[in-house]
Amino acid sequence: MTLRPLVRPPEDQPAFVLVEPQLADNIGFAARAMLNFGLTWMRLVNPRPEWPSERATATASGAALVLENATVYRSMTEALGDRQVVYATSARPRDLVKRVVTPRQAAAELRAHAAAGTRTAVLFGPERMGLINDDLAPVDAVITCPVNPDFSSLNLAQAVLLIGYEWFQAADETPATELRTGTAALASRAHLESYLLRLETELEECGFLRIPHMRPAMVRNIRALFGRMQLTDQEVRTLHGMLTELVTKRLSANSLEAPETEK
Amino acid sequence: MTLRPLVRPPEDQPAFVLVEPQLADNIGFAARAMLNFGLTWMRLVNPRPEWPSERATATASGAALVLENATVYRSMTEALGDRQVVYATSARPRDLVKRVVTPRQAAAELRAHAAAGTRTAVLFGPERMGLINDDLAPVDAVITCPVNPDFSSLNLAQAVLLIGYEWFQAADETPATELRTGTAALASRAHLESYLLRLETELEECGFLRIPHMRPAMVRNIRALFGRMQLTDQEVRTLHGMLTELVTKRLSANSLEAPETEK
């Protein structure tokens, strides 16, 4: 009954243990959500659908490898036998004295355990009922996701997605915020300054800055506007080009000549 | 064509704008994911399925109210007309100079905008293609979720779920880790100490602590074990009761009497 995994299990990952999942679709969606966050180690306890399942493979899309490596067990005890630390996802550990953690906290702890070489698992209950207290009693901690109390049901694949998401984020070093400029470099302040000086000269000449007592504030505001833009070199060149054309057009119009159409 | 919302839109929330969603199922799943995290304000730009959609209502389960209040627009420009700050979800803002933020950072910024009374929106692209560069060009920032680079496709409802999740967590005050004891109080250290002293006496009497030079370390280890358990009053009473029965049984056996079966 127990299918052997095709590859060596990734011991630096928690095993995601689906307890008596009811629907093949959900097993596939869960596999997909796992792989989105680099998790490849699924265990199934008494899956209701026939296993392996073509339907699960279909909903897993490109994540079939997670299903192919999934191991099937007859009981939770058997599935967790080699684990040292076990977390269980549940909305409601009632009448149990139990440590309850957020997904984010669980992810941090799972990462710490993985770094220490400790073998971990995360339990996910059946779709309709979730895990019962007898399942929850022996686990190290329960993971409960803070949700809208008036609409709190997360489906199986969503729960897997959120735990997987936090697992991945816990070790991810993407900057929280970053200006992506592709191959373009940000403009040096000198490059920006040369544009701003030219802009002020042109605004002077065209009369935009004609009211002397307002001029300092207007210049300051224009500088604040361009100053916070984090312009690239290319963008400053584009602004120069726009200014050149706008001025040329104005001069042409003033001198009653036809505007230049060629550069 | 534009359907008016049934209730006053919740201005302390970002509007979640689904741009040309292809499948009614996904609109329903997205509504459900939104409501899981207290978000009720959906806008739809040119939804492909006929609207309103029975199919979407079915997949939304209990979140039909999100669909009923959803507003339909003919263009992104129209859908965003009243917004002041717009984020767009995208895996790949290529060839654009654009600020890219994580879902967590976006949630923090959206909360700050909401607190300041700023009207925000989050854009989600069509299932197959996502948003194109022309859509992304005018937005304030792009939200890109850090995922497994070898399997990075998140479906529409999953993207909505993750942004909703972070939005909710950004204001949620659930302790990261907490021992839930229900109505039970944690035992006082004096209560625990009384148990430990009694346990040591019994272990002394039964001979478990008979090797004098090992005794201090054994007692220390037993105290460490119980000390980190965070026992409740009830649990200490249970341990007392277990000890009483174990001792009684041993005495009965030693004196060749039948063990007591009643308390």
Coordinates of C-alpha atoms in Angstrom, one line a residue:
Chain A
M1 CA 0.0 0.0 0.0
T2 CA 2.8 2.4 0.9
L3 CA 4.3 3.7 -2.4
R4 CA 8.0 4.4 -2.2
P5 CA 9.1 7.9 -3.2
L6 CA 10.8 8.1 -6.6
V7 CA 13.5 10.6 -5.4
R8 CA 15.2 11.1 -2.1
P9 CA 12.9 13.3 0.0
P10 CA 14.2 16.8 0.5
E11 CA 15.0 16.8 4.2
D12 CA 15.4 20.5 4.3
Q13 CA 11.7 20.9 3.7
P14 CA 8.7 20.1 5.8
A15 CA 6.6 17.2 4.5
F16 CA 3.1 18.4 3.7
V17 CA 0.8 15.7 4.9
L18 CA -2.8 15.7 3.5
V19 CA -5.0 13.7 5.8
E20 CA -7.8 11.9 4.1
P21 CA -8.2 14.4 1.2
Q22 CA -11.7 13.9 -0.3
L23 CA -11.2 15.3 -3.9
A24 CA -8.6 14.5 -6.4
D25 CA -8.9 18.1 -7.8
N26 CA -7.8 19.5 -4.4
I27 CA -4.8 17.2 -4.2
G28 CA -3.7 18.5 -7.6
F29 CA -4.3 22.1 -6.7
A30 CA -2.4 21.6 -3.4
A31 CA 0.6 20.1 -5.4
R32 CA 0.6 23.1 -7.6
A33 CA 0.5 25.5 -4.7
M34 CA 3.3 23.6 -3.1
L35 CA 5.5 23.8 -6.1
N36 CA 4.8 27.5 -6.5
F37 CA 6.8 27.9 -3.3
G38 CA 9.5 25.3 -4.0
L39 CA 7.9 22.6 -1.8
T40 CA 8.0 19.1 -3.4
W41 CA 7.3 16.7 -0.6
M42 CA 3.7 15.6 -0.2
R43 CA 2.4 12.7 1.9
L44 CA -1.1 11.4 1.7
V45 CA -2.9 9.6 4.5
N46 CA -5.8 7.4 3.1
P47 CA -6.7 9.6 0.1
R48 CA -10.4 9.1 -0.8
P49 CA -9.8 9.2 -4.5
E50 CA -8.2 6.3 -6.3
W51 CA -4.5 6.8 -6.3
P52 CA -2.6 7.7 -8.5
S53 CA -5.2 9.9 -9.9
E54 CA -5.4 11.3 -13.4
R55 CA -7.7 14.0 -12.2
A56 CA -5.2 15.2 -9.6
T57 CA -2.5 15.2 -12.3
A58 CA -4.7 17.4 -14.5
T59 CA -5.3 20.0 -11.8
A60 CA -1.7 20.0 -10.7
S61 CA -0.8 21.4 -14.2
G62 CA 3.0 21.4 -14.3
A63 CA 3.3 20.2 -10.7
A64 CA 2.8 16.5 -11.5
L65 CA 6.2 15.7 -10.1
V66 CA 5.0 16.5 -6.7
L67 CA 2.2 13.9 -7.1
E68 CA 4.6 11.4 -8.6
N69 CA 6.8 11.6 -5.6
A70 CA 3.9 11.6 -3.1
T71 CA 3.9 8.8 -0.6
V72 CA 0.7 7.1 0.5
Y73 CA 0.2 6.0 4.1
R74 CA -2.6 4.0 5.9
S75 CA -2.5 6.2 9.1
M76 CA -1.3 9.5 10.4
T77 CA 0.9 7.6 12.9
E78 CA 2.6 5.9 10.0
A79 CA 2.9 9.1 8.0
L80 CA 4.5 10.9 10.9
G81 CA 6.7 8.1 12.2
D82 CA 10.0 9.6 11.1
R83 CA 9.1 13.2 11.9
Q84 CA 10.5 15.0 14.9
V85 CA 8.3 18.1 14.9
V86 CA 4.7 18.3 13.7
Y87 CA 2.5 21.3 13.0
A88 CA -1.2 21.0 12.2
T89 CA -3.3 23.5 10.4
S90 CA -6.7 24.0 12.0
A91 CA -9.2 26.8 12.5
R92 CA -10.3 25.6 15.8
P93 CA -8.3 23.7 18.4
R94 CA -11.1 23.7 21.0
D95 CA -10.9 22.1 24.4
L96 CA -7.2 21.5 24.0
V97 CA -4.3 23.1 25.7
K98 CA -2.2 23.8 22.7
R99 CA 0.2 26.4 21.4
V100 CA -1.3 28.2 18.4
V101 CA 0.9 30.1 15.9
T102 CA 0.3 32.2 12.8
P103 CA 1.4 30.9 9.4
R104 CA 4.3 33.4 9.5
Q105 CA 5.5 32.3 12.9
A106 CA 5.2 28.6 11.8
A107 CA 7.3 29.3 8.7
A108 CA 10.0 30.9 10.8
E109 CA 10.0 28.0 13.2
L110 CA 10.0 25.4 10.4
R111 CA 13.0 27.2 8.7
A112 CA 14.8 27.2 12.1
H113 CA 14.1 23.4 12.5
A114 CA 15.2 22.7 8.9
A115 CA 18.5 24.6 9.5
A116 CA 19.0 22.5 12.6
G117 CA 18.4 19.3 10.7
T118 CA 15.1 18.6 12.4
R119 CA 12.6 16.6 10.4
T120 CA 9.2 18.4 10.3
A121 CA 5.7 18.0 8.9
V122 CA 2.7 20.1 8.4
L123 CA -0.7 18.4 8.6
F124 CA -3.7 19.4 6.6
G125 CA -7.1 17.9 7.4
P126 CA -9.9 16.6 5.1
E127 CA -11.8 19.3 3.2
R128 CA -15.1 19.2 5.0
M129 CA -14.2 18.5 8.6
G130 CA -10.6 19.5 9.1
L131 CA -8.5 17.7 11.7
I132 CA -10.3 16.5 14.8
N133 CA -9.0 16.9 18.4
D134 CA -7.6 13.4 18.5
D135 CA -5.4 14.3 15.5
L136 CA -4.4 17.6 17.1
A137 CA -3.6 16.4 20.6
P138 CA -0.1 15.1 19.9
V139 CA 1.2 17.8 17.6
D140 CA 3.7 20.4 18.6
A141 CA 1.6 23.4 17.6
V142 CA -1.5 24.3 15.7
I143 CA -1.2 26.8 12.8
T144 CA -4.3 29.0 12.6
C145 CA -4.5 31.7 9.9
P146 CA -6.0 35.0 11.0
V147 CA -9.0 35.5 8.7
N148 CA -12.3 37.4 8.6
P149 CA -14.2 35.8 11.5
D150 CA -17.5 36.1 9.6
F151 CA -16.1 34.1 6.6
S152 CA -13.3 32.0 7.8
S153 CA -13.4 28.8 5.7
L154 CA -10.2 28.4 3.7
N155 CA -10.2 25.4 1.3
L156 CA -7.5 22.8 1.4
A157 CA -5.4 24.2 -1.5
Q158 CA -5.7 27.8 -0.1
A159 CA -4.4 26.6 3.2
V160 CA -1.5 24.8 1.5
L161 CA -0.8 27.9 -0.6
L162 CA -0.7 30.3 2.5
I163 CA 1.7 28.0 4.5
G164 CA 3.8 27.5 1.4
Y165 CA 3.8 31.2 0.7
E166 CA 5.1 32.0 4.2
W167 CA 7.6 29.2 4.0
F168 CA 9.1 30.7 0.9
Q169 CA 9.0 34.3 2.1
A170 CA 10.7 33.3 5.3
A171 CA 13.9 32.7 3.4
D172 CA 13.4 35.0 0.4
E173 CA 15.6 38.1 0.1
T174 CA 13.7 40.1 -2.5
P175 CA 13.8 43.7 -1.4
A176 CA 10.4 44.8 -0.1
T177 CA 10.5 47.8 -2.5
E178 CA 12.8 48.4 -5.4
L179 CA 12.9 50.6 -8.4
R180 CA 13.5 48.2 -11.3
T181 CA 15.2 50.0 -14.2
G182 CA 16.2 47.1 -16.3
T183 CA 19.5 47.9 -18.0
A184 CA 19.0 51.6 -17.5
A185 CA 21.1 53.4 -14.8
L186 CA 19.6 56.1 -12.6
A187 CA 20.6 59.5 -13.7
S188 CA 23.4 61.2 -11.7
R189 CA 22.3 64.3 -9.8
A190 CA 24.5 66.3 -12.1
H191 CA 22.7 65.0 -15.2
L192 CA 19.3 65.9 -13.5
E193 CA 20.7 69.3 -12.5
S194 CA 21.7 70.1 -16.1
Y195 CA 18.1 69.4 -17.2
L196 CA 16.6 71.4 -14.4
L197 CA 18.8 74.4 -15.1
R198 CA 17.9 74.2 -18.8
L199 CA 14.2 73.8 -17.9
E200 CA 14.3 76.9 -15.7
T201 CA 16.0 78.9 -18.4
E202 CA 13.3 78.0 -20.9
L203 CA 10.5 78.6 -18.4
E204 CA 12.1 82.0 -17.8
E205 CA 12.3 82.8 -21.5
C206 CA 8.7 81.8 -22.3
G207 CA 7.4 83.8 -19.4
F208 CA 6.2 81.0 -17.1
L209 CA 8.3 82.4 -14.2
R210 CA 7.4 86.0 -14.9
I211 CA 6.0 86.9 -11.4
P212 CA 9.2 87.6 -9.4
H213 CA 7.8 87.0 -5.9
M214 CA 6.4 83.6 -6.9
R215 CA 9.4 82.5 -8.7
P216 CA 11.4 80.9 -5.8
A217 CA 8.5 78.7 -4.7
M218 CA 7.6 77.7 -8.2
V219 CA 11.2 76.7 -8.9
R220 CA 11.3 74.8 -5.6
N221 CA 8.1 72.9 -6.4
I222 CA 9.3 72.0 -9.9
R223 CA 12.6 70.7 -8.4
A224 CA 10.7 68.7 -5.8
L225 CA 8.5 67.1 -8.5
F226 CA 11.4 66.0 -10.7
G227 CA 13.6 65.3 -7.6
R228 CA 11.4 62.5 -6.3
M229 CA 11.0 60.8 -9.7
Q230 CA 14.2 58.7 -9.5
L231 CA 14.7 59.3 -13.2
T232 CA 17.0 57.1 -15.3
D233 CA 19.6 58.6 -17.6
Q234 CA 17.4 57.6 -20.6
E235 CA 14.4 59.4 -19.0
V236 CA 16.4 62.6 -18.5
R237 CA 17.5 62.4 -22.2
T238 CA 13.8 62.0 -23.1
L239 CA 12.8 65.0 -21.1
H240 CA 15.6 67.0 -22.8
G241 CA 14.3 65.9 -26.2
M242 CA 10.7 66.8 -25.3
L243 CA 11.8 70.2 -24.1
T244 CA 13.8 70.9 -27.3
E245 CA 10.8 70.0 -29.5
L246 CA 8.3 72.0 -27.4
V247 CA 10.6 75.1 -27.6
T248 CA 11.2 74.7 -31.3
K249 CA 7.5 74.5 -31.9
R250 CA 6.9 77.7 -29.9
L251 CA 9.7 79.5 -31.7
S252 CA 8.3 78.4 -35.0
A253 CA 4.8 79.5 -34.2
N254 CA 6.0 82.9 -32.9
S255 CA 8.0 83.5 -36.0
L256 CA 4.9 82.5 -38.1
E257 CA 6.9 79.7 -39.7
A258 CA 5.5 76.3 -40.2
P259 CA 6.5 74.0 -37.4
E260 CA 9.4 71.7 -38.3
T261 CA 8.2 68.2 -39.0
E262 CA 11.6 66.7 -39.4
K263 CA 14.3 66.3 -36.9
Chain B
M1 CA -23.5 49.0 -18.9
T2 CA -22.0 50.3 -15.6
L3 CA -23.8 48.6 -12.8
R4 CA -24.2 50.7 -9.7
P5 CA -23.0 49.2 -6.4
L6 CA -25.8 48.1 -4.0
V7 CA -24.0 49.5 -0.9
R8 CA -21.8 52.4 -0.3
P9 CA -18.3 51.2 -1.2
P10 CA -15.9 50.7 1.7
E11 CA -13.5 53.5 1.2
D12 CA -11.1 52.2 3.8
Q13 CA -10.4 49.2 1.5
P14 CA -8.6 49.0 -1.8
A15 CA -10.8 48.2 -4.7
F16 CA -9.8 44.9 -6.3
V17 CA -10.1 45.4 -10.0
L18 CA -10.2 42.3 -12.2
V19 CA -9.2 43.2 -15.7
E20 CA -11.0 41.1 -18.4
P21 CA -11.3 37.9 -16.3
Q22 CA -11.9 35.0 -18.6
L23 CA -13.7 32.5 -16.4
A24 CA -16.7 32.9 -14.2
D25 CA -15.4 30.3 -11.8
N26 CA -12.3 32.4 -11.1
I27 CA -14.3 35.5 -10.4
G28 CA -16.3 33.5 -7.8
F29 CA -13.1 32.0 -6.3
A30 CA -11.6 35.5 -6.2
A31 CA -14.7 36.9 -4.4
R32 CA -14.4 34.1 -1.9
A33 CA -10.7 34.8 -1.3
M34 CA -11.4 38.5 -0.9
L35 CA -14.1 37.9 1.7
N36 CA -11.8 35.5 3.7
F37 CA -9.8 38.6 4.4
G38 CA -12.6 41.0 4.9
L39 CA -12.4 42.6 1.4
T40 CA -15.7 43.3 -0.2
W41 CA -15.1 45.7 -3.0
M42 CA -14.6 44.2 -6.4
R43 CA -14.6 46.0 -9.8
L44 CA -14.7 44.1 -13.1
V45 CA -13.4 45.5 -16.4
N46 CA -15.0 43.8 -19.4
P47 CA -15.5 40.4 -17.8
R48 CA -15.6 37.7 -20.5
P49 CA -18.4 35.7 -19.0
E50 CA -22.0 37.0 -19.1
W51 CA -22.6 39.2 -16.0
P52 CA -24.1 38.6 -13.5
S53 CA -23.0 35.0 -13.6
E54 CA -24.7 32.1 -11.8
R55 CA -21.5 30.1 -12.2
A56 CA -19.5 32.8 -10.4
T57 CA -22.1 32.9 -7.6
A58 CA -21.7 29.1 -7.2
T59 CA -18.0 29.1 -6.9
A60 CA -18.1 32.2 -4.5
S61 CA -20.0 30.0 -2.0
G62 CA -21.0 32.3 0.8
A63 CA -19.3 35.3 -0.8
A64 CA -22.0 36.1 -3.2
L65 CA -22.4 39.6 -1.6
V66 CA -19.0 40.5 -3.0
L67 CA -20.3 39.7 -6.5
E68 CA -23.6 41.4 -6.0
N69 CA -21.8 44.6 -5.1
A70 CA -19.3 44.3 -7.9
T71 CA -19.3 47.1 -10.4
V72 CA -18.7 46.5 -14.1
Y73 CA -16.7 49.0 -16.3
R74 CA -15.9 49.2 -20.0
S75 CA -12.3 50.2 -19.6
M76 CA -9.5 50.3 -17.0
T77 CA -9.4 54.0 -17.3
E78 CA -13.1 54.2 -16.3
A79 CA -12.6 51.7 -13.5
L80 CA -9.7 53.6 -12.0
G81 CA -11.1 57.1 -12.6
D82 CA -11.8 57.9 -8.9
R83 CA -8.7 56.2 -7.6
Q84 CA -5.6 58.1 -6.3
V85 CA -3.1 55.3 -6.0
V86 CA -3.0 52.2 -8.1
Y87 CA -1.0 49.0 -7.7
A88 CA -0.9 46.3 -10.3
T89 CA -0.1 42.6 -9.8
S90 CA 2.3 41.2 -12.4
A91 CA 5.0 38.6 -12.6
R92 CA 7.0 40.6 -15.1
P93 CA 7.2 44.3 -15.6
R94 CA 9.8 44.1 -18.4
D95 CA 11.2 47.1 -20.2
L96 CA 9.5 49.5 -17.8
V97 CA 11.1 51.7 -15.2
K98 CA 8.8 50.8 -12.3
R99 CA 8.9 50.4 -8.6
V100 CA 8.3 46.7 -7.7
V101 CA 7.1 45.7 -4.2
T102 CA 6.4 42.5 -2.4
P103 CA 2.8 41.7 -1.4
R104 CA 3.7 42.4 2.2
Q105 CA 5.1 45.8 1.4
A106 CA 2.1 46.6 -0.8
A107 CA -0.2 45.7 2.0
A108 CA 1.6 48.0 4.4
E109 CA 1.5 50.8 1.9
L110 CA -2.2 50.2 1.1
R111 CA -3.0 50.3 4.9
A112 CA -1.1 53.6 5.2
H113 CA -3.0 55.1 2.3
A114 CA -6.3 53.9 3.7
A115 CA -5.5 55.5 7.0
A116 CA -4.7 58.8 5.2
G117 CA -8.0 58.6 3.4
T118 CA -6.4 57.9 0.0
R119 CA -8.5 55.9 -2.5
T120 CA -6.6 52.9 -3.8
A121 CA -7.0 50.0 -6.2
V122 CA -5.2 46.8 -6.9
L123 CA -5.3 45.5 -10.5
F124 CA -5.4 41.8 -11.5
G125 CA -4.9 40.8 -15.1
P126 CA -6.6 38.3 -17.3
E127 CA -5.9 34.6 -16.4
R128 CA -3.8 33.7 -19.4
M129 CA -1.8 36.8 -20.2
G130 CA -1.8 39.0 -17.1
L131 CA -1.5 42.7 -17.5
I132 CA 0.4 44.1 -20.4
N133 CA 3.0 46.9 -20.3
D134 CA 0.5 49.5 -21.5
D135 CA -1.6 48.6 -18.5
L136 CA 1.3 48.7 -16.1
A137 CA 2.9 52.0 -17.4
P138 CA 0.7 54.4 -15.5
V139 CA 0.4 52.5 -12.1
D140 CA 2.2 53.7 -9.0
A141 CA 3.9 50.3 -8.3
V142 CA 3.8 46.7 -9.4
I143 CA 3.3 43.9 -6.9
T144 CA 5.3 40.9 -7.7
C145 CA 5.1 37.9 -5.4
P146 CA 8.4 36.1 -4.8
V147 CA 7.8 32.5 -6.0
N148 CA 9.7 29.5 -7.1
P149 CA 11.3 30.8 -10.3
D150 CA 11.0 27.4 -12.0
F151 CA 7.2 27.3 -11.4
S152 CA 6.0 30.8 -11.0
S153 CA 2.5 30.9 -12.4
L154 CA -0.1 31.9 -9.8
N155 CA -3.7 31.7 -10.9
L156 CA -6.0 34.7 -10.5
A157 CA -7.8 33.5 -7.3
Q158 CA -4.4 32.6 -5.7
A159 CA -3.0 36.1 -6.5
V160 CA -6.2 37.7 -5.0
L161 CA -5.8 35.4 -2.0
L162 CA -2.2 36.3 -1.3
I163 CA -2.8 40.1 -1.6
G164 CA -5.9 39.8 0.6
Y165 CA -4.0 37.7 3.1
E166 CA -1.3 40.3 3.4
W167 CA -3.8 43.1 3.6
F168 CA -5.5 41.4 6.5
Q169 CA -2.3 40.4 8.3
A170 CA -1.0 44.0 8.1
A171 CA -3.7 45.1 10.6
D172 CA -4.2 41.9 12.5
E173 CA -3.0 41.7 16.1
T174 CA -3.1 37.9 16.7
P175 CA 0.0 37.0 18.7
A176 CA 2.5 35.2 16.5
T177 CA 2.6 32.4 19.1
E178 CA 0.3 31.8 22.0
L179 CA -0.5 29.0 24.4
R180 CA -4.3 28.6 24.2
T181 CA -5.6 27.1 27.4
G182 CA -9.3 27.7 26.9
T183 CA -10.8 28.4 30.3
A184 CA -8.0 26.8 32.2
A185 CA -5.4 28.9 34.0
L186 CA -1.7 28.1 33.8
A187 CA -0.5 26.5 37.0
S188 CA 1.3 28.7 39.5
R189 CA 5.0 27.8 40.0
A190 CA 4.0 26.9 43.6
H191 CA 1.4 24.4 42.3
L192 CA 4.0 22.9 39.9
E193 CA 6.6 22.8 42.7
S194 CA 4.3 20.9 45.0
Y195 CA 3.9 18.3 42.3
L196 CA 7.6 18.1 41.6
L197 CA 8.5 17.7 45.3
R198 CA 5.9 14.9 45.5
L199 CA 7.2 13.2 42.3
E200 CA 10.8 13.3 43.7
T201 CA 9.6 11.8 47.0
E202 CA 7.9 9.0 45.1
L203 CA 10.8 8.4 42.8
E204 CA 13.1 8.3 45.8
E205 CA 10.8 5.7 47.5
C206 CA 10.5 3.5 44.5
G207 CA 14.2 3.4 43.9
F208 CA 14.4 5.4 40.6
L209 CA 16.8 7.9 42.2
R210 CA 18.9 5.2 44.0
I211 CA 22.3 6.1 42.5
P212 CA 23.4 9.1 44.7
H213 CA 25.9 10.7 42.2
M214 CA 23.4 10.7 39.4
R215 CA 20.5 12.0 41.5
P216 CA 21.2 15.8 41.1
A217 CA 21.3 15.6 37.3
M218 CA 18.3 13.3 37.1
V219 CA 16.2 15.7 39.3
R220 CA 17.4 18.6 37.3
N221 CA 16.4 17.0 34.0
I222 CA 13.0 16.0 35.3
R223 CA 12.5 19.6 36.5
A224 CA 13.5 20.9 33.1
L225 CA 11.1 18.6 31.3
F226 CA 8.1 19.6 33.4
G227 CA 9.3 23.2 33.7
R228 CA 9.0 23.9 29.9
M229 CA 5.6 22.3 29.6
Q230 CA 3.6 25.4 30.6
L231 CA 1.1 23.2 32.5
T232 CA -2.3 24.4 33.4
D233 CA -3.8 23.9 36.9
Q234 CA -5.9 21.1 35.6
E235 CA -3.0 19.4 34.0
V236 CA -1.0 19.5 37.3
R237 CA -4.0 17.9 39.1
T238 CA -4.1 15.2 36.3
L239 CA -0.4 14.5 36.9
H240 CA -1.1 14.2 40.7
G241 CA -3.9 11.8 40.0
M242 CA -1.8 9.7 37.6
L243 CA 1.0 9.5 40.2
T244 CA -1.4 8.5 43.0
E245 CA -2.8 5.7 40.9
L246 CA 0.6 4.5 39.7
V247 CA 1.9 4.4 43.3
T248 CA -1.2 2.7 44.6
K249 CA -1.0 0.0 41.9
R250 CA 2.7 -0.6 42.7
L251 CA 1.9 -0.9 46.4
S252 CA -1.0 -3.2 45.7
A253 CA 1.1 -5.4 43.5
N254 CA 3.9 -5.5 46.0
S255 CA 1.5 -6.6 48.8
L256 CA 0.0 -9.1 46.4
E257 CA -3.4 -7.5 46.7
A258 CA -5.7 -6.8 43.7
P259 CA -5.2 -3.2 42.4
E260 CA -7.8 -0.8 43.5
T261 CA -10.2 -0.1 40.7
E262 CA -12.2 2.7 42.3
K263 CA -11.1 6.0 43.5

